[in-house]
Short mmCIF file of C-alpha atoms in Angstrom, two decimals:
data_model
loop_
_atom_site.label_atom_id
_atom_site.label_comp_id
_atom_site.label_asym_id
_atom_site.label_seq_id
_atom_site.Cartn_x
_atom_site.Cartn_y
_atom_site.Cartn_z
CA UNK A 1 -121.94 99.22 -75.21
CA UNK A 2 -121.63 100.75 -78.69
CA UNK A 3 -124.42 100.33 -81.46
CA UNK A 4 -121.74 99.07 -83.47
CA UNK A 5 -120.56 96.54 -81.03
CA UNK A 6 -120.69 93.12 -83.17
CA UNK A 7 -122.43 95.14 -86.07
CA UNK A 8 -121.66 93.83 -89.52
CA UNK A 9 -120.02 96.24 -92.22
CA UNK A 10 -119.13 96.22 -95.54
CA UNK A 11 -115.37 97.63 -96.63
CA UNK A 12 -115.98 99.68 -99.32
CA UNK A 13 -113.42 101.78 -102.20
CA UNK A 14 -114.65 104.36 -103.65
CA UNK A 15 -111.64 105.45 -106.19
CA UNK A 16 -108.60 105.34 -103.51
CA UNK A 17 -111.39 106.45 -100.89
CA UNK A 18 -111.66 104.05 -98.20
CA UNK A 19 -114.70 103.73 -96.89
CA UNK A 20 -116.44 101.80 -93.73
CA UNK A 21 -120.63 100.82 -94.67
CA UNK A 22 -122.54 100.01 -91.16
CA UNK A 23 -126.39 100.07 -91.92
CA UNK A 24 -128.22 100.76 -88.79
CA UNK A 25 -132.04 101.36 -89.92
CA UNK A 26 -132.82 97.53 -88.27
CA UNK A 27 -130.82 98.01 -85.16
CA UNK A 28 -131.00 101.73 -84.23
CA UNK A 29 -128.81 103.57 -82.15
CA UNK A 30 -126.07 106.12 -81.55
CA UNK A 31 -123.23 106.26 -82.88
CA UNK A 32 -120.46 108.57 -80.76
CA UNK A 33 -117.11 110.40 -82.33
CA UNK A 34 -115.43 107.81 -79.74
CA UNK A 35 -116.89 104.81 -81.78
CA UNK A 36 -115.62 106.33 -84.70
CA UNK A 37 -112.24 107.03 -83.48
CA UNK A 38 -112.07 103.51 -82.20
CA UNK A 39 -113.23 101.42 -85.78
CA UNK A 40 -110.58 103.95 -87.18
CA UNK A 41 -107.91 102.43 -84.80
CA UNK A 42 -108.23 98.84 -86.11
CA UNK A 43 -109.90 99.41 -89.48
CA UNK A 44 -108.12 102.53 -91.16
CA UNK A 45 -110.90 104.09 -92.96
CA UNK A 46 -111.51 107.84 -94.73
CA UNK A 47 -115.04 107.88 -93.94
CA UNK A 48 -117.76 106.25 -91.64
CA UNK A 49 -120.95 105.77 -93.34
CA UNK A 50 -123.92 105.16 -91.13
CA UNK A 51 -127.24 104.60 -92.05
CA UNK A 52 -129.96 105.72 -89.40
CA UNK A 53 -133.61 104.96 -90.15
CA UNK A 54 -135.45 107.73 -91.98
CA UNK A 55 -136.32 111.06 -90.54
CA UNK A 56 -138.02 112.09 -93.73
CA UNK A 57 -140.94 110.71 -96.25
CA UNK A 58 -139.79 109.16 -99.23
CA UNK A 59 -136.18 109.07 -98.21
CA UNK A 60 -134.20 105.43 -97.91
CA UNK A 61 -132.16 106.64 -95.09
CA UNK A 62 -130.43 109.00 -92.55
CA UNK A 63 -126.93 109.34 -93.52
CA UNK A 64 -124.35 110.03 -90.65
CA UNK A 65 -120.53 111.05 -92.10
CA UNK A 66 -117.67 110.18 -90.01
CA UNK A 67 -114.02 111.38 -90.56
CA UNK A 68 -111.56 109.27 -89.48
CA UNK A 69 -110.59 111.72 -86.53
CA UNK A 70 -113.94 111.25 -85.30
CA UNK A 71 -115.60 114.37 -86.69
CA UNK A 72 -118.52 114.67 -88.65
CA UNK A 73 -118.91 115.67 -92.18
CA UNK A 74 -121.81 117.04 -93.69
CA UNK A 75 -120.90 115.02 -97.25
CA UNK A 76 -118.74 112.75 -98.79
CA UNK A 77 -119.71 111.96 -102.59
CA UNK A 78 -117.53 109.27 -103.05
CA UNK A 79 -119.11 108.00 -99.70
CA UNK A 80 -122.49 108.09 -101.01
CA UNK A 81 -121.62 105.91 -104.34
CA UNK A 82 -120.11 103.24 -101.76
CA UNK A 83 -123.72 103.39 -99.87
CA UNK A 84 -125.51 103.36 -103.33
CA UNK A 85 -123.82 100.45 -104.65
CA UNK A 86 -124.13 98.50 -101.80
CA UNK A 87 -128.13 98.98 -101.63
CA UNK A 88 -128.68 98.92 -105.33
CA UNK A 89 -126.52 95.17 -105.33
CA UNK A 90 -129.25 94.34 -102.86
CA UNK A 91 -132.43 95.65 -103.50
CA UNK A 92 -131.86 96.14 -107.65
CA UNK A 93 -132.85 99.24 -107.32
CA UNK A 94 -132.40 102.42 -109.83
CA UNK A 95 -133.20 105.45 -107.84
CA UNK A 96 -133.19 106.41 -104.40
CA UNK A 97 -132.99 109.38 -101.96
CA UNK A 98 -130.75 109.57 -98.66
CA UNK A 99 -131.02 113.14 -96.38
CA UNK A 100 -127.39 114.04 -94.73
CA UNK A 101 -126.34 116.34 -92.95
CA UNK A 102 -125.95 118.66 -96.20
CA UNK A 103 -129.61 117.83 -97.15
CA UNK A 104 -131.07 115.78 -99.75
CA UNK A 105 -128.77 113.68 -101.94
CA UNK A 106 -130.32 111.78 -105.23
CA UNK A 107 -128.62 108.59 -106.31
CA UNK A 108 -129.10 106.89 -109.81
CA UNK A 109 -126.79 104.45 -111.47
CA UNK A 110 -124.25 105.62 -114.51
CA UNK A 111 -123.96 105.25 -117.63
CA UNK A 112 -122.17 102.05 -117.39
CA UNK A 113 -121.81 98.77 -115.13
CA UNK A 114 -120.07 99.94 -111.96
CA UNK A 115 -120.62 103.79 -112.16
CA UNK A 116 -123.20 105.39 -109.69
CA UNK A 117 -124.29 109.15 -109.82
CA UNK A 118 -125.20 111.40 -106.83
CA UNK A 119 -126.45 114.75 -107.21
CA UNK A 120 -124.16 116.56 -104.73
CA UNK A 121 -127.35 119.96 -104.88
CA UNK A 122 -126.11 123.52 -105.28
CA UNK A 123 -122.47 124.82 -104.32
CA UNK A 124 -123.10 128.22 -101.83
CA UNK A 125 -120.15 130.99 -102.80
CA UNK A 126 -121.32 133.16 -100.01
CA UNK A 127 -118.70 133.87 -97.29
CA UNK A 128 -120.81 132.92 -94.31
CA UNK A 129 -122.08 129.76 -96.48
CA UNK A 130 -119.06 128.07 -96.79
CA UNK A 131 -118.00 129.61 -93.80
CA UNK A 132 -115.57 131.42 -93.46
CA UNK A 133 -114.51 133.99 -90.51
CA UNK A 134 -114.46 137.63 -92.10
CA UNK A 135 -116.08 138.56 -95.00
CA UNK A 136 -115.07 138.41 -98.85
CA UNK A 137 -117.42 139.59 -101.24
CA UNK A 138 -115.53 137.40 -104.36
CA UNK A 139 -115.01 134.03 -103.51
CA UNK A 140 -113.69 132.87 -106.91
CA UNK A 141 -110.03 134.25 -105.03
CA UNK A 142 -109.44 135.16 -101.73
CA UNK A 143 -106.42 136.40 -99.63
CA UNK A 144 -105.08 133.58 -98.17
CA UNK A 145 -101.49 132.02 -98.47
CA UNK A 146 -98.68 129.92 -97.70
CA UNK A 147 -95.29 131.07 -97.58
CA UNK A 148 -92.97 134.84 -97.63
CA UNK A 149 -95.54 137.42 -98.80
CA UNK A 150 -93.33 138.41 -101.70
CA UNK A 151 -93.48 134.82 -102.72
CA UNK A 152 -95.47 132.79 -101.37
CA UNK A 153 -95.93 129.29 -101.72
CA UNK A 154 -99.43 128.80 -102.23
CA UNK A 155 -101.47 131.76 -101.95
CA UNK A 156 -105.49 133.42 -102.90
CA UNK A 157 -107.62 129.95 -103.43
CA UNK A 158 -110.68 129.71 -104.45
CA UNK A 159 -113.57 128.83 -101.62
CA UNK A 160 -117.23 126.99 -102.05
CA UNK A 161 -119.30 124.51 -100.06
CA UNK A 162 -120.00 121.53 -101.07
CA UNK A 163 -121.87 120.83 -97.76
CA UNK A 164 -118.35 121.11 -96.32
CA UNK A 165 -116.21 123.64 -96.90
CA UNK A 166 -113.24 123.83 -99.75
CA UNK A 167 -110.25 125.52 -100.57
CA UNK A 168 -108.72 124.86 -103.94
CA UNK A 169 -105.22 126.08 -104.24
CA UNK A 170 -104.38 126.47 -108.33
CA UNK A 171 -101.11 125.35 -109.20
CA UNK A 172 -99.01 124.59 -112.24
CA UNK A 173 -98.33 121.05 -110.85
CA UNK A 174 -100.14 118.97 -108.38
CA UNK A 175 -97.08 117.18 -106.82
CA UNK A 176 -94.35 119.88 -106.60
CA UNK A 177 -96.17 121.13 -103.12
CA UNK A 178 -95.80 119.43 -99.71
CA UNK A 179 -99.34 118.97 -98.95
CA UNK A 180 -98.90 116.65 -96.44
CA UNK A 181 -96.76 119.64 -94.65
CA UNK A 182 -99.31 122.64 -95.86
CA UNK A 183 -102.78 120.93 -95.75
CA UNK A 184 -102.76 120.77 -91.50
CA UNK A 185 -101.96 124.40 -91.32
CA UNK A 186 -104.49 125.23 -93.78
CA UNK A 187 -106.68 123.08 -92.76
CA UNK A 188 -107.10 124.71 -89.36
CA UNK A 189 -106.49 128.55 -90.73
CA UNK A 190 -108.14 130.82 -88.51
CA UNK A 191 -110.41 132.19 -91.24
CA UNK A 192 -112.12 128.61 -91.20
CA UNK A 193 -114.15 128.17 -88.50
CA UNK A 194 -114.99 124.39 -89.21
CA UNK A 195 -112.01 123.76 -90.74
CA UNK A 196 -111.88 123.40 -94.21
CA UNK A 197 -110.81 120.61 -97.56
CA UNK A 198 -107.52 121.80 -99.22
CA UNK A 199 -107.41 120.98 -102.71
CA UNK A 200 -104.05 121.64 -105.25
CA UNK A 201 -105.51 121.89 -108.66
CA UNK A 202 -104.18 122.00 -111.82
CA UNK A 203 -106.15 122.74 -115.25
CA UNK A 204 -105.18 120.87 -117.78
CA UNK A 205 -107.87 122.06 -120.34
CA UNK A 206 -111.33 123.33 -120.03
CA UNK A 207 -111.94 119.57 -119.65
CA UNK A 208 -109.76 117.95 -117.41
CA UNK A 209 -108.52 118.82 -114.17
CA UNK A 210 -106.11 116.99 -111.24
CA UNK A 211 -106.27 117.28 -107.83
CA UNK A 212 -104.85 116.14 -104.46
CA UNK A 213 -106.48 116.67 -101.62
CA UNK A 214 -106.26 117.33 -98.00
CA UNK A 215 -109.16 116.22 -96.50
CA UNK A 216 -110.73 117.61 -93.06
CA UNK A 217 -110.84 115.32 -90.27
CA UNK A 218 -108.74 112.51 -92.57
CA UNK A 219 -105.66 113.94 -93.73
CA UNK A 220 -104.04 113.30 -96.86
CA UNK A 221 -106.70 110.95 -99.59
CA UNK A 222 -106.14 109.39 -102.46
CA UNK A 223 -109.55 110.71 -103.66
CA UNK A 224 -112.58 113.40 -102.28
CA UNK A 225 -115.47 113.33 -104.10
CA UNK A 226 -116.64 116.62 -102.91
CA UNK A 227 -113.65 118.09 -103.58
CA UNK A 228 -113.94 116.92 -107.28
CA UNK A 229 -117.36 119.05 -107.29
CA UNK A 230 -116.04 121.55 -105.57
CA UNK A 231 -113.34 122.43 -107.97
CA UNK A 232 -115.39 121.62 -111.25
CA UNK A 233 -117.69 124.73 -109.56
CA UNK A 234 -114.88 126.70 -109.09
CA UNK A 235 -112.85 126.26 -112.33
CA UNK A 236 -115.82 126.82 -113.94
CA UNK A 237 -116.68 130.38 -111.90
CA UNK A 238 -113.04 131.30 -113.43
CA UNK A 239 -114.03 130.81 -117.01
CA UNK A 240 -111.48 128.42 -116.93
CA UNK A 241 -113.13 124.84 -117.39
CA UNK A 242 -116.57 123.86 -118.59
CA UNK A 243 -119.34 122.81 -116.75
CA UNK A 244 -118.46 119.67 -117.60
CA UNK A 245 -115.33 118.04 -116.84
CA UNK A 246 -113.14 115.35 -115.94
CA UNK A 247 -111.26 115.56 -112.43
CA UNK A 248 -108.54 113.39 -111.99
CA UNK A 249 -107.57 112.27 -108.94
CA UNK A 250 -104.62 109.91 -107.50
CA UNK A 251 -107.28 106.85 -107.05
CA UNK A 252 -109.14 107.48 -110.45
CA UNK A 253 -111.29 109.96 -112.04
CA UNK A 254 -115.09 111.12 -111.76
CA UNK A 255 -117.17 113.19 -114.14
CA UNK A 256 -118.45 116.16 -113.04
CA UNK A 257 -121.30 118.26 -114.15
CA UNK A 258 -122.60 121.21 -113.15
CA UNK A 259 -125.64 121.26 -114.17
CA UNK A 260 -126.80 124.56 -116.15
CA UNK A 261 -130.43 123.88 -115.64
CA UNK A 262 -130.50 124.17 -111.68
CA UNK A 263 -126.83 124.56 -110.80
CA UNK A 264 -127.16 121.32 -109.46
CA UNK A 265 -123.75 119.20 -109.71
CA UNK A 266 -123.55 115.97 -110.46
CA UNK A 267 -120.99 113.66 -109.57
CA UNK A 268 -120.20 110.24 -111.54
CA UNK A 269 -117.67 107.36 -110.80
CA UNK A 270 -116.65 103.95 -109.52
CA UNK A 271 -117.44 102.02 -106.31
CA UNK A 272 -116.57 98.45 -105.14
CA UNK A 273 -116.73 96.34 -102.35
CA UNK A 274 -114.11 94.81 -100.55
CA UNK A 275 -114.80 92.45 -97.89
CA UNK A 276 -117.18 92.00 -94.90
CA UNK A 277 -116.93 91.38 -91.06
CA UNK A 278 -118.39 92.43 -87.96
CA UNK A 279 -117.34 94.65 -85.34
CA UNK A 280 -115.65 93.00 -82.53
CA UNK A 281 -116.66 94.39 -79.09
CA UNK A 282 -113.79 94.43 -77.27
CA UNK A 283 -112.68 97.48 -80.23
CA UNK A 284 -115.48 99.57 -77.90
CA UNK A 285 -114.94 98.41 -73.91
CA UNK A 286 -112.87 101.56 -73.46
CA UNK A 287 -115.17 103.71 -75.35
CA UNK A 288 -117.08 105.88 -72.46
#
């Protein structure tokens, strides 16, 4: 039977993001892309935030990332503030590490009631970083696009990693582009070899951005945290934005910073909690 078989969770938001807390550190045990799939059926979620006891010293927990589709994802920011308010509401505490798949993720509370900060580490530009399948020695463009080749669509994005990888498409405006349509065949372009996040972004000023998002392994989100960073990073590669900014997105808006210091980049926003239950069995009987 599945770890999460009668497991509580907590339905989390994280700015449009919907997101699924199970905290396994008392009650270890695997948790399959099957599972996943099948809490997805019944409980629509973005992400699938699992917390396995700690691997490492001085860390709170192992963080497993589940995409809706059952797939795993090395980070979700927007995740992470979910996870941090939950503990923080329980333990009052002000600082805390988690390790992910990504690595090491910090996690202090905002400026204000409500807002929680994770440092989301250092972007990686490189073309086998992010990945992606041939090389480009400039990431801040590269050829890539959607559409006739004397005018295409959407064409030469921008690519980073986040811990995942990202594609940020810059447009004049956010909406005027089928991205439910595009972000599947972009998505799973051959010159991503894990797939990748397709962003639309649109600068509004060297402060303020929007987004949508196409998310890997979800689909089409209201909000994607790491897709914020990502395109903070990128906009700011381009001269374009500050290090600085404010990324709106269709659930909200989070501050990014990246961070001059380190390069680190800092993401800052909302979470809240929803409801509670517990995983009924029968969801996993089929689940081999």
């Amino acid at each position: 039977m599945s770890a999460l078989a009668n497991h509580a969770f907590a339905k989390m938001n994280g700015i449009g993001n919907e997101i699924v807390v199970v905290d396994l550190r008392d009650a270890p045990g695997a948790v399959t892309a099957a599972d996943a799939r099948a809490v997805a059926s019944q409980l629509p979620y973005d992400q699938l935030m699992v917390l396995q006891p700690p691997r490492l010293a001085g860390t709170e927990a192992f963080v497993r990332i589940y995409n809706n589709d059952g797939s795993e994802a090395g980070a979700c920011g927007n995740g992470m503030r979910c996870v941090v308010q939950r503990l923080f509401e329980a333990t009052g505490g002000r600082a805390v590490t988690f390790e992910t798949a990504a690595g090491l993720l910090n996690c202090w509370p905002g400026p204000s009631p409500e807002l929680y900060t994770v440092d989301m580490g250092v972007p990686k530009f490189g073309w086998q970083d992010i990945p992606l399948a041939e090389e480009f020695r400039d990431t801040r463009y590269i050829e890539l696009q959607i559409g006739p080749i004397d005018a295409p669509v959407l064409h030469s994005p921008s690519v980073v990693s986040m811990g995942n990888p990202h594609a940020i498409f810059w447009v004049d405006d956010v909406e005027a582009h089928d991205l439910a349509r595009f972000g599947p065949l972009l998505e799973n372009h051959p010159i991503f070899p894990e797939r990748a996040n397709i962003t639309l972004a649109h600068i509004i000023d060297r402060d303020h951005i929007t987004i949508r998002t196409w998310e890997r392994g979800a689909g089409l989100t209201r909000a994607c945290g790491s897709a914020a960073c990502a395109t903070a990073v990128a906009a700011a590669r381009l001269k374009r934005a500050n290090r600085i900014v404010r990324i709106m997105l269709p659930g909200g808006e989070l501050s990014i910073e990246w961070r001059e210091r380190d390069d680190h980049v800092l993401m800052t926003g909302p979470a809240s909690f929803e409801y509670e239950g517990r995983f009924d069995p029968a969801l996993f009987a089929s689940v081999a």
